[in-house]
Amino acid sequence: MKLSPIVFFGYNRPYHTLKSLNSIKANKLSSKTNIYIFIDGPKNKTDRYKVNAVSEIVKNLKGFKKKKIILRKKNYGLSKNFISGITQILKKYESVIVVEDDNLLSKYFLEYINKGLNIYKKDKSICAINGYSYPVNKNGLSDYFLVKGADTWGWATWRDSWNEIIWDPKILIKKIKYKNIIKKKRDLLLDKINGKNDSYTIMFDLSMHIKNKYCLVPKKSYSINIGLDGTGRH
């Protein structure tokens, strides 16, 4: 099975970073996997100590086939850090696995994600492989199913899908004008335009939605988010 590299994003949360990286290392395939780690730069002096602590954690990290660390010299912010980092690695690889410092992963995560990337790589209707599955009623669904759009809590995608994303939210809002998009997602995009959030996920999700593309979702999650505590905002 062809293995895709992991692109890991961290900032100023040493505890979250350590837990997330340890959960990746618990996967059997981690020792055969390349990992690229992007650490965003501090916004202020207080952040600097935390960012330095995260940097020390990743410098001492072992257990992967190859490790490369990219320390940002200044604060990029969430969207710019993720978009530029993923784009950079996708220039070298056809697909990537994306994990951030608040994603806690199952020990079977890498096996599931890599299998999905290999099986669906030629299916142009599939844009991503999701590790997370929302806690809603899934009675009657198979172990894996398709959802229109995309999501980003421990996930993977291919270069072709990534290159189709409309990164200008003002253009995207015009594109979805007459589409059947739920209000919450429209509001998230409007907040992005008005500088109220720095999400790249909403642009990925809606770009894939209007192109009628789907993500593969597991019935039982292979990842959870442990960072919904107000920490780590860029």
Coordinates of N, CA, C and O in Angstrom, one line a residue, residues 46 55 102 108-109 187 201 221:
T46 N 4.2 36.5 25.1 CA 3.6 35.5 25.9 C 3.5 34.2 25.1 O 3.8 33.1 25.5
S55 N 8.1 23.8 19.8 CA 9.2 23.6 18.9 C 10.2 22.5 19.5 O 10.7 21.7 18.8
D102 N -4.7 19.5 17.8 CA -5.8 19.1 18.7 C -6.6 17.9 18.2 O -7.7 17.6 18.7
Y108 N -5.7 3.1 14.4 CA -6.0 2.5 13.1 C -6.2 3.7 12.1 O -6.5 3.4 10.9
F109 N -6.0 4.9 12.5 CA -6.2 6.1 11.7 C -5.4 6.0 10.4 O -6.0 6.2 9.3
D187 N -23.3 31.6 6.8 CA -22.9 32.6 7.8 C -21.4 32.5 8.1 O -20.7 33.5 8.3
T201 N -11.4 25.8 6.3 CA -12.3 24.7 6.1 C -13.5 25.0 5.3 O -14.0 24.3 4.5
S221 N -15.8 7.3 14.4 CA -14.7 8.2 14.2 C -13.3 7.5 14.4 O -13.2 6.7 15.4

